[in-house]
mmCIF file of C-alpha atoms in Angstrom:
data_model
loop_
_atom_site.group_PDB
_atom_site.id
_atom_site.type_symbol
_atom_site.label_atom_id
_atom_site.label_comp_id
_atom_site.label_asym_id
_atom_site.label_seq_id
_atom_site.Cartn_x
_atom_site.Cartn_y
_atom_site.Cartn_z
ATOM 1 C CA UNK A 1 19.646 2.315 -41.653
ATOM 2 C CA UNK A 2 18.280 -0.117 -39.072
ATOM 3 C CA UNK A 3 17.238 1.334 -35.850
ATOM 4 C CA UNK A 4 16.686 4.819 -37.199
ATOM 5 C CA UNK A 5 15.287 7.377 -36.807
ATOM 6 C CA UNK A 6 15.399 7.492 -32.910
ATOM 7 C CA UNK A 7 13.170 9.933 -30.947
ATOM 8 C CA UNK A 8 14.668 11.258 -27.679
ATOM 9 C CA UNK A 9 13.968 13.917 -25.113
ATOM 10 C CA UNK A 10 16.684 16.041 -23.599
ATOM 11 C CA UNK A 11 17.078 16.880 -20.048
ATOM 12 C CA UNK A 12 15.201 20.205 -20.561
ATOM 13 C CA UNK A 13 12.279 18.187 -22.293
ATOM 14 C CA UNK A 14 13.091 19.387 -25.775
ATOM 15 C CA UNK A 15 12.391 16.513 -28.324
ATOM 16 C CA UNK A 16 14.946 15.491 -30.961
ATOM 17 C CA UNK A 17 15.075 12.965 -33.851
ATOM 18 C CA UNK A 18 18.524 11.371 -34.127
ATOM 19 C CA UNK A 19 18.972 10.017 -37.654
ATOM 20 C CA UNK A 20 21.732 9.461 -40.270
ATOM 21 C CA UNK A 21 22.461 12.596 -42.501
ATOM 22 C CA UNK A 22 20.959 12.458 -45.927
ATOM 23 C CA UNK A 23 21.859 14.330 -48.940
ATOM 24 C CA UNK A 24 18.950 16.774 -48.620
ATOM 25 C CA UNK A 25 20.395 17.924 -45.207
ATOM 26 C CA UNK A 26 23.283 19.857 -46.736
ATOM 27 C CA UNK A 27 21.726 23.307 -46.244
ATOM 28 C CA UNK A 28 20.633 22.717 -42.803
ATOM 29 C CA UNK A 29 23.993 21.235 -41.740
ATOM 30 C CA UNK A 30 25.806 24.244 -43.234
ATOM 31 C CA UNK A 31 23.552 26.575 -41.199
ATOM 32 C CA UNK A 32 24.402 24.462 -38.207
ATOM 33 C CA UNK A 33 28.025 24.956 -38.621
ATOM 34 C CA UNK A 34 27.850 28.688 -39.521
ATOM 35 C CA UNK A 35 25.962 29.365 -36.357
ATOM 36 C CA UNK A 36 28.782 27.659 -34.309
ATOM 37 C CA UNK A 37 31.100 30.304 -32.550
ATOM 38 C CA UNK A 38 34.843 30.237 -33.982
ATOM 39 C CA UNK A 39 35.976 28.617 -30.783
ATOM 40 C CA UNK A 40 33.875 25.685 -31.312
ATOM 41 C CA UNK A 41 34.910 25.190 -34.948
ATOM 42 C CA UNK A 42 38.726 25.972 -34.647
ATOM 43 C CA UNK A 43 39.595 22.368 -34.008
ATOM 44 C CA UNK A 44 37.446 20.680 -36.628
ATOM 45 C CA UNK A 45 39.449 19.064 -39.532
ATOM 46 C CA UNK A 46 37.395 20.553 -42.338
ATOM 47 C CA UNK A 47 36.271 24.127 -43.157
ATOM 48 C CA UNK A 48 32.688 23.402 -42.251
ATOM 49 C CA UNK A 49 31.669 26.983 -43.193
ATOM 50 C CA UNK A 50 32.596 26.232 -46.890
ATOM 51 C CA UNK A 51 29.339 25.184 -48.789
ATOM 52 C CA UNK A 52 31.454 23.121 -51.089
ATOM 53 C CA UNK A 53 32.824 20.945 -48.280
ATOM 54 C CA UNK A 54 29.277 20.203 -47.035
ATOM 55 C CA UNK A 55 27.842 19.469 -50.334
ATOM 56 C CA UNK A 56 30.842 17.095 -50.889
ATOM 57 C CA UNK A 57 29.941 15.191 -47.796
ATOM 58 C CA UNK A 58 26.210 15.165 -48.754
ATOM 59 C CA UNK A 59 27.080 14.033 -52.438
ATOM 60 C CA UNK A 60 29.520 11.343 -51.055
ATOM 61 C CA UNK A 61 27.715 9.672 -48.168
ATOM 62 C CA UNK A 62 29.088 6.230 -47.452
ATOM 63 C CA UNK A 63 27.730 4.974 -44.123
ATOM 64 C CA UNK A 64 30.398 2.252 -44.051
ATOM 65 C CA UNK A 65 33.353 4.647 -43.863
ATOM 66 C CA UNK A 66 31.673 7.804 -42.141
ATOM 67 C CA UNK A 67 28.192 7.420 -40.303
ATOM 68 C CA UNK A 68 27.119 10.906 -39.742
ATOM 69 C CA UNK A 69 24.239 11.115 -37.152
ATOM 70 C CA UNK A 70 22.266 14.293 -36.843
ATOM 71 C CA UNK A 71 20.159 15.770 -33.971
ATOM 72 C CA UNK A 72 17.354 17.386 -35.311
ATOM 73 C CA UNK A 73 14.611 19.445 -33.656
ATOM 74 C CA UNK A 74 10.790 19.148 -34.204
ATOM 75 C CA UNK A 75 11.244 22.291 -36.231
ATOM 76 C CA UNK A 76 13.971 20.834 -38.504
ATOM 77 C CA UNK A 77 17.042 22.485 -37.046
ATOM 78 C CA UNK A 78 20.136 20.535 -36.848
ATOM 79 C CA UNK A 79 21.468 20.950 -33.217
ATOM 80 C CA UNK A 80 24.030 18.225 -33.216
ATOM 81 C CA UNK A 81 26.262 16.274 -35.481
ATOM 82 C CA UNK A 82 28.144 13.094 -34.499
ATOM 83 C CA UNK A 83 30.248 11.058 -36.899
ATOM 84 C CA UNK A 84 31.755 7.693 -36.688
ATOM 85 C CA UNK A 85 34.904 7.323 -38.927
ATOM 86 C CA UNK A 86 36.210 3.901 -39.765
ATOM 87 C CA UNK A 87 38.695 2.116 -42.182
ATOM 88 C CA UNK A 88 37.193 -0.439 -44.601
ATOM 89 C CA UNK A 89 40.378 -2.441 -45.062
ATOM 90 C CA UNK A 90 43.531 -3.214 -43.190
ATOM 91 C CA UNK A 91 44.668 -3.970 -39.648
ATOM 92 C CA UNK A 92 42.995 -0.867 -38.146
ATOM 93 C CA UNK A 93 39.344 -1.583 -39.513
ATOM 94 C CA UNK A 94 38.306 -2.228 -36.052
ATOM 95 C CA UNK A 95 39.398 1.167 -34.873
ATOM 96 C CA UNK A 96 37.299 4.169 -35.160
ATOM 97 C CA UNK A 97 37.143 7.922 -34.481
ATOM 98 C CA UNK A 98 34.101 9.775 -33.072
ATOM 99 C CA UNK A 99 33.641 13.424 -33.739
ATOM 100 C CA UNK A 100 30.618 15.247 -32.022
ATOM 101 C CA UNK A 101 29.703 19.016 -32.264
ATOM 102 C CA UNK A 102 26.585 20.489 -30.529
ATOM 103 C CA UNK A 103 25.006 23.831 -31.002
ATOM 104 C CA UNK A 104 26.128 26.376 -28.539
ATOM 105 C CA UNK A 105 22.565 27.021 -27.162
ATOM 106 C CA UNK A 106 22.043 23.227 -26.862
ATOM 107 C CA UNK A 107 25.329 22.540 -25.138
ATOM 108 C CA UNK A 108 24.991 20.901 -21.560
ATOM 109 C CA UNK A 109 21.573 19.534 -22.549
ATOM 110 C CA UNK A 110 22.492 15.954 -22.911
ATOM 111 C CA UNK A 111 22.809 15.738 -26.779
ATOM 112 C CA UNK A 112 26.454 14.722 -26.749
ATOM 113 C CA UNK A 113 25.630 11.945 -24.406
ATOM 114 C CA UNK A 114 22.566 10.826 -26.355
ATOM 115 C CA UNK A 115 24.402 11.031 -29.743
ATOM 116 C CA UNK A 116 27.521 8.797 -28.546
ATOM 117 C CA UNK A 117 25.605 5.759 -27.709
ATOM 118 C CA UNK A 118 23.641 5.849 -30.834
ATOM 119 C CA UNK A 119 26.620 5.260 -33.127
ATOM 120 C CA UNK A 120 27.022 1.463 -33.751
ATOM 121 C CA UNK A 121 30.282 0.890 -31.927
ATOM 122 C CA UNK A 122 30.228 -2.880 -32.337
ATOM 123 C CA UNK A 123 33.833 -4.013 -31.899
ATOM 124 C CA UNK A 124 35.203 -0.551 -32.708
ATOM 125 C CA UNK A 125 37.759 0.665 -30.212
ATOM 126 C CA UNK A 126 37.710 4.340 -29.506
#
């Protein structure tokens, strides 16, 4: 993907890499979601603590339909996940939905602000 990976620094000087999810990220992403408190997971559309769900995502990556961008620490820990969901066909293909989740201990550090602009909005209305 053009423009990735992106290297950024948070307000607290922590360095992150922002990059599209890859198939090999399934275990790290599952660990990220399992570490989230229930109140941070309760409104998510999928059961993100189910390994089968995460593996399905990893096995069926299609960046034109869903672009998942991960925020990863230098140690390899996933601390943020933002996804851009779009339609490939029809009248609403110019409309997208952005979903963003940040690890509890990284909330209010600027990850959400950094992840959002990294998604390729183009003409997508959100």
